[in-house]
Each structure stands twice: as structure tokens, then as C-alpha cells.
Short mmCIF file of C-alpha atoms and ligand atoms in Angstrom, two decimals:
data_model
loop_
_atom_site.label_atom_id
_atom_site.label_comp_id
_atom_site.label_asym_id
_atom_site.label_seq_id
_atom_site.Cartn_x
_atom_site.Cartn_y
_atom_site.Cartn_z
CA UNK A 1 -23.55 -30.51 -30.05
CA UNK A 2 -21.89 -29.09 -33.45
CA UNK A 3 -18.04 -28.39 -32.86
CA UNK A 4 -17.22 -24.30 -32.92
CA UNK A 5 -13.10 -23.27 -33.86
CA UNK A 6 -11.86 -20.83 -31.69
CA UNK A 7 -12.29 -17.66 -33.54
CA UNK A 8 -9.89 -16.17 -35.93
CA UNK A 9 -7.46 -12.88 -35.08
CA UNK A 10 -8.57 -10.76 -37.93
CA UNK A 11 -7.13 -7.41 -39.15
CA UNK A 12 -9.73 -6.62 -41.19
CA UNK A 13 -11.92 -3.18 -39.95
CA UNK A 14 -14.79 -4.97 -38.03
CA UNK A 15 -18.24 -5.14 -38.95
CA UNK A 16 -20.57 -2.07 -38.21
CA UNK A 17 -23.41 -2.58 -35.88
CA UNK A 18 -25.81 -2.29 -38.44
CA UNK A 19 -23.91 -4.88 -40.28
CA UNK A 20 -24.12 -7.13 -37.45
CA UNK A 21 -27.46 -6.66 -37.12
CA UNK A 22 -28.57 -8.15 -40.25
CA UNK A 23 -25.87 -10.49 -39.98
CA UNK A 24 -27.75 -11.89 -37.14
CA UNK A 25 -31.04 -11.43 -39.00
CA UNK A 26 -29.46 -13.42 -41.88
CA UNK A 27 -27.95 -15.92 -39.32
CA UNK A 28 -31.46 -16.36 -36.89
CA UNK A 29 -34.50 -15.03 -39.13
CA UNK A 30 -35.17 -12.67 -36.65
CA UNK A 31 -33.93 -9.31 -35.45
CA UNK A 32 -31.67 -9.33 -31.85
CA UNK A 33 -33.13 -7.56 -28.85
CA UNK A 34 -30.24 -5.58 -28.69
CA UNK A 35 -25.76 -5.58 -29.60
CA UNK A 36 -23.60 -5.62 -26.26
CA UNK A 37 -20.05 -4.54 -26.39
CA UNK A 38 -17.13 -4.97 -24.00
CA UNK A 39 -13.34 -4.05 -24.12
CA UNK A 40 -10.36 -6.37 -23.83
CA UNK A 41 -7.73 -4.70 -21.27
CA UNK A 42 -4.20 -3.68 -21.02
CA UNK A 43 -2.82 -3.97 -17.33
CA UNK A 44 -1.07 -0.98 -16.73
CA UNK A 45 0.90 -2.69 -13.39
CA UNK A 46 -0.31 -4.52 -11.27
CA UNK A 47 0.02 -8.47 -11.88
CA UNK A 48 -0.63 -11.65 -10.30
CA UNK A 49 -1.74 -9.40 -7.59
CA UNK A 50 -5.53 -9.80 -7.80
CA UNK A 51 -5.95 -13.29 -6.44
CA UNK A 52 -3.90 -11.79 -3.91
CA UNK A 53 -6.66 -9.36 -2.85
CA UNK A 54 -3.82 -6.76 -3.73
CA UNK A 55 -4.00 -3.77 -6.09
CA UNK A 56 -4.26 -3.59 -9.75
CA UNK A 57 -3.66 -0.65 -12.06
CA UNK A 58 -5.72 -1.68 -16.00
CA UNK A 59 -7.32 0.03 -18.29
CA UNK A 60 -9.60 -1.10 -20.82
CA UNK A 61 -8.73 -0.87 -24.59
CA UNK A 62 -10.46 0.48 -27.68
CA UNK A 63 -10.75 -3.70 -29.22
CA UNK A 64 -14.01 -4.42 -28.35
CA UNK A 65 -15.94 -8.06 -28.35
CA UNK A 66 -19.82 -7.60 -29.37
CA UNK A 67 -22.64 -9.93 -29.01
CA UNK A 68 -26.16 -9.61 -30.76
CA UNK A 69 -28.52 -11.43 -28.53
CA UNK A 70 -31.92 -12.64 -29.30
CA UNK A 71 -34.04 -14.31 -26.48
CA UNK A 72 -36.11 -17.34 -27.82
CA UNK A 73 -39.06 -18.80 -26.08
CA UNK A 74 -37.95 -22.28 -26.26
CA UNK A 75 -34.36 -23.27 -24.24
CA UNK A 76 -32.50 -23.86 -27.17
CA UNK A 77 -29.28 -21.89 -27.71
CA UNK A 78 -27.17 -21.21 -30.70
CA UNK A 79 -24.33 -19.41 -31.09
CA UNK A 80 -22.47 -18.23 -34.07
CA UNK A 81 -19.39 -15.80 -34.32
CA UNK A 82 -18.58 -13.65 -37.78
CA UNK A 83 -15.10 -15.45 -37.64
CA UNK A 84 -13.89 -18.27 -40.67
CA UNK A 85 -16.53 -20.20 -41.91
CA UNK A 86 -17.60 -22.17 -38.87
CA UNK A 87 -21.25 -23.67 -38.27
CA UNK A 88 -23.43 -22.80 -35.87
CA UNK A 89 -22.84 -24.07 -32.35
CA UNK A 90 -26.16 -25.58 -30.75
CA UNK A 91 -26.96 -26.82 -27.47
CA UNK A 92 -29.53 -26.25 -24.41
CA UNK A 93 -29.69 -24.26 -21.60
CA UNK A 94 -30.49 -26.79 -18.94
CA UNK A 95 -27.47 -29.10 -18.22
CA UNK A 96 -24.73 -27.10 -19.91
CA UNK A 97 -21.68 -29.22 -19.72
CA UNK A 98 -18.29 -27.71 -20.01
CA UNK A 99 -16.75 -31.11 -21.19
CA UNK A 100 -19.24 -30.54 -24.34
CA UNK A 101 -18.23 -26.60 -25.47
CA UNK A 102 -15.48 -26.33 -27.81
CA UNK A 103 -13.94 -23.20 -28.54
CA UNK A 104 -14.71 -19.44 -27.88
CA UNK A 105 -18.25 -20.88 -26.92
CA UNK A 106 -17.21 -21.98 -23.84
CA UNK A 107 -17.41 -18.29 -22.56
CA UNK A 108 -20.94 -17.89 -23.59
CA UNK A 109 -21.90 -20.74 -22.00
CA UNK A 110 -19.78 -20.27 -19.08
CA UNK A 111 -21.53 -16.97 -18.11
CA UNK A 112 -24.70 -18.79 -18.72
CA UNK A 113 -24.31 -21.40 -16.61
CA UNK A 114 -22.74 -18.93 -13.88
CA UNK A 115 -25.60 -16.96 -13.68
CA UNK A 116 -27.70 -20.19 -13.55
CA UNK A 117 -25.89 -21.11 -10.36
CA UNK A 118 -27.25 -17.84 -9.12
CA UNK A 119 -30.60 -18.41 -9.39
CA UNK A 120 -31.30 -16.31 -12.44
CA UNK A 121 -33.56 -18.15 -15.34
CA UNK A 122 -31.66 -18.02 -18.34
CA UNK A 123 -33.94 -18.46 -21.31
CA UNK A 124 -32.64 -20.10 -24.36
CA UNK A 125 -31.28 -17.40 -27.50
CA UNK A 126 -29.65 -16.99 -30.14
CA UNK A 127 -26.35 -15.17 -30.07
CA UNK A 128 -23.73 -13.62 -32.70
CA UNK A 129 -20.10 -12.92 -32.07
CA UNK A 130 -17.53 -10.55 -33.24
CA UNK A 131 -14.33 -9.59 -31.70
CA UNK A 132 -11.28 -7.61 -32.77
CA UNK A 133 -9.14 -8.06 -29.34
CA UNK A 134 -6.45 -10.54 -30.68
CA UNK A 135 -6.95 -14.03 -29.00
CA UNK A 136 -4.23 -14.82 -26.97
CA UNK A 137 -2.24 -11.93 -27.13
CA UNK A 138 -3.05 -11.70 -23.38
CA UNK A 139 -5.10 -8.17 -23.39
CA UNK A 140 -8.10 -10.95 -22.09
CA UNK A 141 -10.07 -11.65 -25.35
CA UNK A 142 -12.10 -14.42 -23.34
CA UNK A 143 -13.36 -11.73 -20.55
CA UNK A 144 -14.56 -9.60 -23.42
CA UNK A 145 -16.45 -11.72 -24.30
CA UNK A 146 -17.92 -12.89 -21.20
CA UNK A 147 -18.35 -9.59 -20.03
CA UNK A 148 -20.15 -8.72 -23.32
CA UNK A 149 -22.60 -11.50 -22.56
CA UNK A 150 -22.83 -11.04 -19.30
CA UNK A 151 -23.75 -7.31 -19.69
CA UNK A 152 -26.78 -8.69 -22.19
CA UNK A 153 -28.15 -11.17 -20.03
CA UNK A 154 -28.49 -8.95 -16.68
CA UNK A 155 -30.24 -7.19 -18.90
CA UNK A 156 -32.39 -9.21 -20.67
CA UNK A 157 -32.99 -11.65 -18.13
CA UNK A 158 -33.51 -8.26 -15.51
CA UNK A 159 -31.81 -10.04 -12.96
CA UNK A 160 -30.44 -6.05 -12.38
CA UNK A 161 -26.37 -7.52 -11.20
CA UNK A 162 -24.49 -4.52 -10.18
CA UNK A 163 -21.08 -4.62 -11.69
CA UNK A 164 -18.82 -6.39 -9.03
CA UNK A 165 -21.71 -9.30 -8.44
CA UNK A 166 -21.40 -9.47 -12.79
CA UNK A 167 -17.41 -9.74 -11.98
CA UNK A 168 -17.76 -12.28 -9.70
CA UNK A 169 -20.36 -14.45 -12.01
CA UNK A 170 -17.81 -14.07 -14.89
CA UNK A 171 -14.70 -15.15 -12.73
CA UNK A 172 -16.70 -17.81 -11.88
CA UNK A 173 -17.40 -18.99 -15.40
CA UNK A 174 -13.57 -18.96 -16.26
CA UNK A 175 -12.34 -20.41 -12.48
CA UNK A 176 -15.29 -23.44 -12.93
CA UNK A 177 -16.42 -23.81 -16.00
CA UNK A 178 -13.82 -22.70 -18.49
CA UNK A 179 -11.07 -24.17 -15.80
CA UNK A 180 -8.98 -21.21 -15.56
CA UNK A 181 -8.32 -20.28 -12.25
CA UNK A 182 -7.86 -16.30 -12.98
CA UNK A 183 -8.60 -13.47 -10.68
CA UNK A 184 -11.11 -10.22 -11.46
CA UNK A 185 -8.40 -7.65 -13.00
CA UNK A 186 -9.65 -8.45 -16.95
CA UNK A 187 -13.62 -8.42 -16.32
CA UNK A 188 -13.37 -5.46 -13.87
CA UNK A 189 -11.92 -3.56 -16.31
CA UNK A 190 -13.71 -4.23 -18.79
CA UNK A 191 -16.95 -4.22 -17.06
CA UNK A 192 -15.88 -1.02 -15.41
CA UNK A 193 -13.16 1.02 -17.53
CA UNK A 194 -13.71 4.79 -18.36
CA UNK A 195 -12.18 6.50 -21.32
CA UNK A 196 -9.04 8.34 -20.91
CA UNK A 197 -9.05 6.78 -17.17
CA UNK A 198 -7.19 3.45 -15.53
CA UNK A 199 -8.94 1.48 -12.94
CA UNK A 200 -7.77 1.12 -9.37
CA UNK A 201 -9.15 -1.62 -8.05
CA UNK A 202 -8.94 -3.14 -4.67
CA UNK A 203 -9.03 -6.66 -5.03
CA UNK A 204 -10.07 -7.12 -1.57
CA UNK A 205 -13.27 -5.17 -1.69
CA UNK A 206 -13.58 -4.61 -5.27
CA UNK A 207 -13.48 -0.77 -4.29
CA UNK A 208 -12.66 1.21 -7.80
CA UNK A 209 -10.92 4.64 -9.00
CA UNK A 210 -10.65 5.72 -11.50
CA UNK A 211 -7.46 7.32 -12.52
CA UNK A 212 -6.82 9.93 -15.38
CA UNK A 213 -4.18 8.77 -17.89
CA UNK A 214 -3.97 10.08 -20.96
CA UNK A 215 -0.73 9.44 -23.06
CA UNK A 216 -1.30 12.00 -25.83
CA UNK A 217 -1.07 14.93 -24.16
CA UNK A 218 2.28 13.64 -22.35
CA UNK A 219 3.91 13.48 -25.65
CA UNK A 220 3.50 9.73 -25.39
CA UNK A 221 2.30 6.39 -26.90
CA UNK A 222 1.43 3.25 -25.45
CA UNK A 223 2.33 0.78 -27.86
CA UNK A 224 1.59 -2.88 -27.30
CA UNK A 225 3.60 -5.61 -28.46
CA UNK A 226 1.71 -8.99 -29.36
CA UNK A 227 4.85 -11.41 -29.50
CA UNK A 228 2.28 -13.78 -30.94
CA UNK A 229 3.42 -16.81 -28.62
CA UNK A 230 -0.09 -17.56 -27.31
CA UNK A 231 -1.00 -19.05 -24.04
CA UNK A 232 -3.70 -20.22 -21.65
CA UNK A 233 -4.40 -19.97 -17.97
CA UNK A 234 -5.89 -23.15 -17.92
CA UNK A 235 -2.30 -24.82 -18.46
CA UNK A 236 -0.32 -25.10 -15.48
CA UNK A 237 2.19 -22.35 -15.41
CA UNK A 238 -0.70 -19.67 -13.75
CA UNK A 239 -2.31 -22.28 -11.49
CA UNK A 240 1.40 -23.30 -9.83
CA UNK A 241 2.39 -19.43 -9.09
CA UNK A 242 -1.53 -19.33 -7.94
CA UNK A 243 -0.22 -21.53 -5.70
CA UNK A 244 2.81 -20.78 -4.45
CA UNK A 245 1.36 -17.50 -3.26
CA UNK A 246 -0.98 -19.32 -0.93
CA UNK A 247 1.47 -21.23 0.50
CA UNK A 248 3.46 -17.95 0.53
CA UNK A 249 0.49 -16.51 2.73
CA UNK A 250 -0.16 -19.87 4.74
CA UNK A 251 3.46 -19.84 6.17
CA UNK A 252 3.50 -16.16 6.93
CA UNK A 253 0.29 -16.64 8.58
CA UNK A 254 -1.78 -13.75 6.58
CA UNK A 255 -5.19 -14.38 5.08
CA UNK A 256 -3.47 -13.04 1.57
CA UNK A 257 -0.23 -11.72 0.10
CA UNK A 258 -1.77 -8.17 0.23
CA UNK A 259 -1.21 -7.92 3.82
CA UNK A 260 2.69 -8.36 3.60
CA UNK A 261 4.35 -4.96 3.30
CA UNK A 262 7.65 -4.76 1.63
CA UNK A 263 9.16 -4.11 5.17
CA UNK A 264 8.51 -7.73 6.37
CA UNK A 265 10.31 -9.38 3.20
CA UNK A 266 13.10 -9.49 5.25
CA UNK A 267 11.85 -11.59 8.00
CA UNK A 268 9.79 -13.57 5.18
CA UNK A 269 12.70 -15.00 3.59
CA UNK A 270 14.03 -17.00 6.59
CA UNK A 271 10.41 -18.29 6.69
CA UNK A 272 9.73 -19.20 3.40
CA UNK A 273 11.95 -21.71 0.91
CA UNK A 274 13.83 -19.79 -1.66
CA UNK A 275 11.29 -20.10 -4.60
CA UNK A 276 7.84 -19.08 -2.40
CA UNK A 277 10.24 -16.35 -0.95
CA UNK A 278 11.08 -14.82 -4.81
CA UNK A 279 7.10 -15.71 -5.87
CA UNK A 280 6.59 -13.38 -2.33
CA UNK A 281 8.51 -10.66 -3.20
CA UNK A 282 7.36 -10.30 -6.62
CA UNK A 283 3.89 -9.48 -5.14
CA UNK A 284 4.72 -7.76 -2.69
CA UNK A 285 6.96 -5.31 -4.35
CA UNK A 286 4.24 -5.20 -7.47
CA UNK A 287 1.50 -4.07 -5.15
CA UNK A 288 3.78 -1.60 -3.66
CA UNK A 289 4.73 -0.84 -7.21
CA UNK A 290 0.90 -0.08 -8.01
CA UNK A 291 0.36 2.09 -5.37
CA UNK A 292 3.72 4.54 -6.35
CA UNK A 293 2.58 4.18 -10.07
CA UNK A 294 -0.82 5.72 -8.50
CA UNK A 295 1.02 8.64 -6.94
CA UNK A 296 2.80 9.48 -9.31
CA UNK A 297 0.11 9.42 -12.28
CA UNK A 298 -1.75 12.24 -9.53
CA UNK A 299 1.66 14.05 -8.99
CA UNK A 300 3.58 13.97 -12.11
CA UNK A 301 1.94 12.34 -14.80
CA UNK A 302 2.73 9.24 -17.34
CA UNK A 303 6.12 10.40 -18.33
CA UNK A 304 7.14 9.60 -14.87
CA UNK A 305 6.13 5.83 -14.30
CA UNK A 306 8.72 4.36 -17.15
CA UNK A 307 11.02 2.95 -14.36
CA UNK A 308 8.11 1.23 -12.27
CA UNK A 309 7.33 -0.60 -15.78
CA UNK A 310 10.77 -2.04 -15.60
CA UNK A 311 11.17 -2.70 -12.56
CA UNK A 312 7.62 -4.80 -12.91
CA UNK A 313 9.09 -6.32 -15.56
CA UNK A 314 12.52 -7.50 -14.13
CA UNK A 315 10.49 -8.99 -10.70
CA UNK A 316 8.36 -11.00 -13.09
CA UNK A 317 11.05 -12.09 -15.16
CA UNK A 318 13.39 -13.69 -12.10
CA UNK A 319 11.10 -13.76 -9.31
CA UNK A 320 7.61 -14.58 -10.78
CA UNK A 321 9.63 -16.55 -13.36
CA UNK A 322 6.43 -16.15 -16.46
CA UNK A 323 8.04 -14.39 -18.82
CA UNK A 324 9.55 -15.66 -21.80
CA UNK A 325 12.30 -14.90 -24.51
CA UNK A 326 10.06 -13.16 -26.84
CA UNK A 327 8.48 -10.80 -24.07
CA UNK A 328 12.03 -9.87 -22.94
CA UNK A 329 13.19 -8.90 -26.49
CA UNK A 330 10.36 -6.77 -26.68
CA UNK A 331 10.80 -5.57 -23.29
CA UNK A 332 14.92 -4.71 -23.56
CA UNK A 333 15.04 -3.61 -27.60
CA UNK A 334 11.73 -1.43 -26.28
CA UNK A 335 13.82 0.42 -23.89
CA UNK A 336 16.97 0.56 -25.71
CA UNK A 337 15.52 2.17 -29.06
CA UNK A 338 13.46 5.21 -27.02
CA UNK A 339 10.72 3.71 -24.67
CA UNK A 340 10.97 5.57 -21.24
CA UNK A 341 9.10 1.81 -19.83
CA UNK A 342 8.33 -1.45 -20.98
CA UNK A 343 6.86 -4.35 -19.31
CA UNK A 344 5.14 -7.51 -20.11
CA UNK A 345 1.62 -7.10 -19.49
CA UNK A 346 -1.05 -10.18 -18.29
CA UNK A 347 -0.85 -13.46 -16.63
CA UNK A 348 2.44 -14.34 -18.71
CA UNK A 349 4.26 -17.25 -20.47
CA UNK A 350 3.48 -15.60 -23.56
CA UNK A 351 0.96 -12.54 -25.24
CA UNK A 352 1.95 -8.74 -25.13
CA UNK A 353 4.49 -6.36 -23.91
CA UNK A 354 3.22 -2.68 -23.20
CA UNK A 355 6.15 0.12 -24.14
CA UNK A 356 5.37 3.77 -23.04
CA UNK A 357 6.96 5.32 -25.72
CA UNK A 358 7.55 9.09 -26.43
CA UNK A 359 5.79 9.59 -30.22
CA UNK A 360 8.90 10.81 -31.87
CA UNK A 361 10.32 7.44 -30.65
CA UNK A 362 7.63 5.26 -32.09
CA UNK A 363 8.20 4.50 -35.08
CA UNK A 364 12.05 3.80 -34.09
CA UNK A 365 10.84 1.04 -31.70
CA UNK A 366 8.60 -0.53 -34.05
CA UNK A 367 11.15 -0.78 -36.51
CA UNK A 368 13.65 -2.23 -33.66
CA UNK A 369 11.22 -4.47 -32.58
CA UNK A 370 10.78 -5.96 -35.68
CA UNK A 371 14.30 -6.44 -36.78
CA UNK A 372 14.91 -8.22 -33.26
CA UNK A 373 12.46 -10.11 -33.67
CA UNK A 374 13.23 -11.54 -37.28
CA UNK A 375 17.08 -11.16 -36.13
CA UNK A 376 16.34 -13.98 -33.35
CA UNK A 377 14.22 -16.13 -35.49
CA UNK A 378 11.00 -15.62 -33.75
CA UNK A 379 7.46 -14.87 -35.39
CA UNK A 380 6.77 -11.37 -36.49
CA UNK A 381 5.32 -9.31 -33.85
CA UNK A 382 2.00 -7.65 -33.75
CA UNK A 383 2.57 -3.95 -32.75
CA UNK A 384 -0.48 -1.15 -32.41
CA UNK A 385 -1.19 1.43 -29.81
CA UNK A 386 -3.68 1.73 -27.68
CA UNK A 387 -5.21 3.79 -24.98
CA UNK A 388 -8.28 4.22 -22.07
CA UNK A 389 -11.63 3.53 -24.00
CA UNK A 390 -15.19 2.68 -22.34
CA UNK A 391 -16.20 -0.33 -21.00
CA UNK A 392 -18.99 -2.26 -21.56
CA UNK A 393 -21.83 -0.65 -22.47
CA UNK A 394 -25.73 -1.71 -24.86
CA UNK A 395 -24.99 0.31 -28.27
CA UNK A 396 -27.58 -0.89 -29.84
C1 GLA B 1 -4.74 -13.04 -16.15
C2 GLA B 1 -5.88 -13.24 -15.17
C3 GLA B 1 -6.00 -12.09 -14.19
C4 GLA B 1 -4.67 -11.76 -13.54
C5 GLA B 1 -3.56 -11.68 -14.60
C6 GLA B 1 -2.20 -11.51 -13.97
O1 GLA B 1 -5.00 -11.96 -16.99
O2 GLA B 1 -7.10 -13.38 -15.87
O3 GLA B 1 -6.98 -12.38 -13.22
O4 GLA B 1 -4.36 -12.69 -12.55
O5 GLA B 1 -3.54 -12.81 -15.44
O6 GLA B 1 -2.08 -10.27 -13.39
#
């Protein structure tokens, strides 16, 4: 197999479809069967909670990843992304090998060789890549991907996978193939995000609602803050709080962390050593913390969730322990210069802070941000808004 870079983060405006098209025409000699898209996400609140089978509050973003897929009649894939001026990545589709991908192909393949495990015949194809969600900013550039592919090869293999079976074949691909043992927050919302809406998912049942939130008409922006310190769930840091919840659980004597109420925390911490007891409460008080943002979104609308941000920030900070200087400065100068709530947003230990900001503010907390930033030494930030866009979805 030919080595593949991860690719790029790219500011430049992104390719149009069409563009892609012959791009892959240039690329393939041949014309795709059809261009998949799927978001990247912003988690509202809601973390470390899904491998919980708690609740989780995302949305997915308006950064899309899009694949232009070509089914060949031999086994032979290639794969090629519009990022840098790497070759083209070629291998076969029986006995994929994780040890062997390098790079971004690893999702690709991973989805591949997920679906594979489910008894769906994966012919071989050609695929082309592009992405605008920034790679490890933590707003899940890898699901987008897989969730792009996987939304093109339900379809063009017909295996027909509603979209919580296509959740579960993609969490599979990162928990056993890519090696990261991650929950289903980023593919469901990607897979199953809703302009101007946020999912509400279930992680126990995978039930979903969706839940109207639209910043503009609240007088309010939700800026995201990429504090460029990249990350990877496949390092340790996610895999030991992973763990310390299901020891959390085992002691308690639950089947997960999503059936301790707030109420028993009290009684939990003469059971549990201090640092399961704070990696407890964090998700315990987060899930509680979803369900109040939920209520209020209904009742009162986005300007009235700010201090539920924080307070999901401050739990994840000292009792979840995976935040990290940069997310903090972004987090406190945030809230000091005019957000109403700020909070880191992902699995942690680096990526993007969310700051629901009031738009006369914006611009003031950019600016803040920035001079922090540079004040404290650390890499220039990354800041854009987003807000609720469609998930995935064939657009061409
Ligand atoms: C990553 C994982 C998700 C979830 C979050 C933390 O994004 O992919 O499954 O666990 O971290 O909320």
C-alpha cells in the first residue's frame, strides 16, 4: 500500500460539486455514481455521557466532509482526497488491515471493513475526499467522514441500514479498527442532524428529538473557538475516563452511569475512591445538565442556557479533569468580554470551545480571545460561528 498524509485544514472556499466531479473524473477516468456529504458536529452539552448510555444534546454544523464514490467491478480500492499533493492510496477490499492504513484513510476503510463484518459485500471503488471541518479541532472531522462513506455504501451496496444500525457500523470502525474507543454522539449527529434543530439522543436506545435552536433570532451567535491544540481519542486520556466510569458503575452496582441520579451522589461518594467519585459526578450532573438545557430550550429559549454551559465546563475542568489551559482561556476571557456561556465542547484534552455570544458582543470576544491568546504565548486561535445545518444527505 502507498502511504496517504492526513489531510490538510484548509481555509480556502471548498470545491463545488461539479468541481469534484471532474476532479474525480480527472483522478479515476470515469464519472462517480454519485457525491455523499456529511456534517462534522458541535456538542451543545452533553459529554462523556454517551458511552454512558446517558443523554446528549449536538447539533451538526454547516463544515461538511464529501466523498465521490465510484463502484469498480474488480476489488481494488483507491482513495484520493483534494488535500496537499498526496498520491493515491491503494489497497483491496478483502483483508483490510488497520495496521496497513495511514492517515484519514483509515476511516474509509474502517467503515468498509465494518460493514464487511456485517455481512454486506463491499465491492472494490474508487473514492475522492474533501473536507472543510478542521481536523482535530474536536467538532469530529473523522465521523464526517465515515458517515459520508457510510451513507454511500448503504446505498450503493443496497444493504438499506437504517440510521442507528449505520451509527453503530461507524462506531465500530473507530472503537476496532481506527482504535478509538468513542461513543455514538459525533456519527448520530451527523447521520441524523436537522437544520436549525439539536439532537436529543438517548444513548441507551438511540431514541432521537429533535430540538429547535436557532441562535439568530435570540440575538445570539455561537462562536466556536479552535484553540488549535489537536488531539486523538486513540491516546490514552479518553480511554482512562472511559474507564473510570465503568468502574464508577461496577461499584455502584448499575449497568451504566445513566442510571445514577444526582440524588444518590451522596451515598456514591462513600462508595467510590475520590477520583471515580469526581469522574461520577461529572456525568451524572452533565446528564442532568442535558436534560434542564432541554427544558429550558422548550420554555425559554437559547438566551437562557449560558449558565448550564459553565457549569459543564467547570465539572469537566476539575472533575472530568480533560480540559486544558488553552480551552479555559477561551472558556473564562469568553465569558468575561460578553458571552452569556462558554464551554469546551468534545471528548477534550484539546480542540474547540463553543461561546454563546450575544452578536453585539462578538466581535469584542474575538478580539479578547485573540489578545489572550497571543498574551499567554499560545498559538493563534481559530474562531468562526456556526449553527444547526443538515446531516448527511446524496447531493449529487
Ligand atoms: C468524542 C467521542 C464521542 C463522545 C465525546 C465526548 O467526540 O467521539 O463519542 O464520547 O468525545 O462527549
Amino acid at each position: 500500500m502507498t502511504a496517504a498524509p492526513d489531510p490538510l485544514t484548509t481555509t480556502a472556499a471548498p470545491p463545488t460539486t461539479a468541481e469534484l466531479t471532474s476532479r474525480f473524473e480527472r483522478a479515476f477516468g470515469r464519472l462517480p455514481d454519485g457525491v455523499w456529504q456529511a456534517p462534522g458536529r458541535v456538542n451543545l452539552i452533553g459529554e462523556h455521557t454517551d458511552y454512558n448510555e446517558g443523554f446528549v444534546l449536538p447539533f451538526a454544523i454547516d463544515k461538511t466532509a464529501r466523498v465521490a464514490v465510484g463502484v469498480r467491478a474488480d476489488s481494488t480500492i483507491r482513495l484520493l482526497s483534494t488535500y496537499g499533493d498526496q498520491g493515491m492510496f491503494t489497497t483491496d477490499v478483502q483483508g483490510l488491515d488497520a495496521s496497513a492504513a495511514k492517515g484519514w484513510t483509515k476511516y474509509p476503510l474502517g467503515v468498509m471493513w465494518a460493514l464487511q463484518q456485517r455481512g454486506i459485500a463491499v465491492p472494490g471503488l474508487d473514492l475522492l475526499l474533501d473536507s472543510n471541518v478542521p481536523l482535530g479541532a474536536g467538532l469530529s472531522s473523522s465521523h464526517a467522514i465515515e458517515c459520508a462513506v457510510v451513507s454511500a455504501l448503504n446505498e450503493l451496496t443496497g444493504a438499506g441500514l437504517a440510521a442507528e444500525e449505520m451509527v453503530l457500523a461507524t462506531q465500530q470502525a473507530e472503537n476496532d479498527f481506527v482504535g478509538a474507543p468513542t461513543g455514538i454522539m459525533d456519527q448520530s449527529a451527523s447521520l441524523r442532524g436537522s437544520k436549525d434543530h439539536a439532537v436529543f439522543l438517548d444513548c441507551r436506545d438511540q431514541s432521537v428529538r429533535l430540538v429547535p435552536f436557532e441562535t439568530e433570532p435570540a440575538g445570539l451567535v455561537m462562536l466556536v473557538i479552535d484553540t488549535k491544540v489537536s488531539h486523538s481519542h486513540a491516546d490514552g486520556g479518553y480511554a482512562s475516563r472511559r474507564a473510570s466510569c465503568e468502574l464508577g458503575a461496577e461499584v455502584l452496582g448499575v449497568k451504566a452511569l445513566r442510571d445514577v441520579q444526582v440524588a444518590d451522589l451522596e451515598e456514591a461518594s462513600g462508595l467510590l475512591d475520590e477520583l471515580t467519585f469526581r469522574r461520577v459526578r461529572h456525568v451524572v450532573t452533565e446528564n442532568d445538565r442535558v436534560l434542564q438545557t432541554v427544558d429550558l430550550l422548550a420554555s425559554e429559549g437559547p438566551a437562557s442556557i449560558g449558565a448550564l454551559l459553565d457549569a459543564s465546563h467547570v465539572s469537566m475542568r476539575d472533575d472530568f479533569e480533560i480540559s486544558c489551559p488553552e480551552l479555559d482561556l477561551a472558556v473564562d476571557t469568553s465569558r468575561m468580554h460578553g458571552a452569556i456561556g462558554a464551554r469546551m465542547t468534545g471528548g477534550g484534552f484539546g480542540g474547540a470551545a463553543i461561546a454563546l455570544t450575544p452578536v453585539g458582543s462578538e466581535q469584542q470576544v474575538r478580539n479578547a480571545v485573540e489578545q489572550a491568546f497571543s498574551d499567554a504565548g499560545f498559538k493563534a486561535p481559530d474562531i468562526f460561528t456556526v449553527a444547526p445545518a443538515a446531516g448527511a444527505m446524496r447531493i449529487s
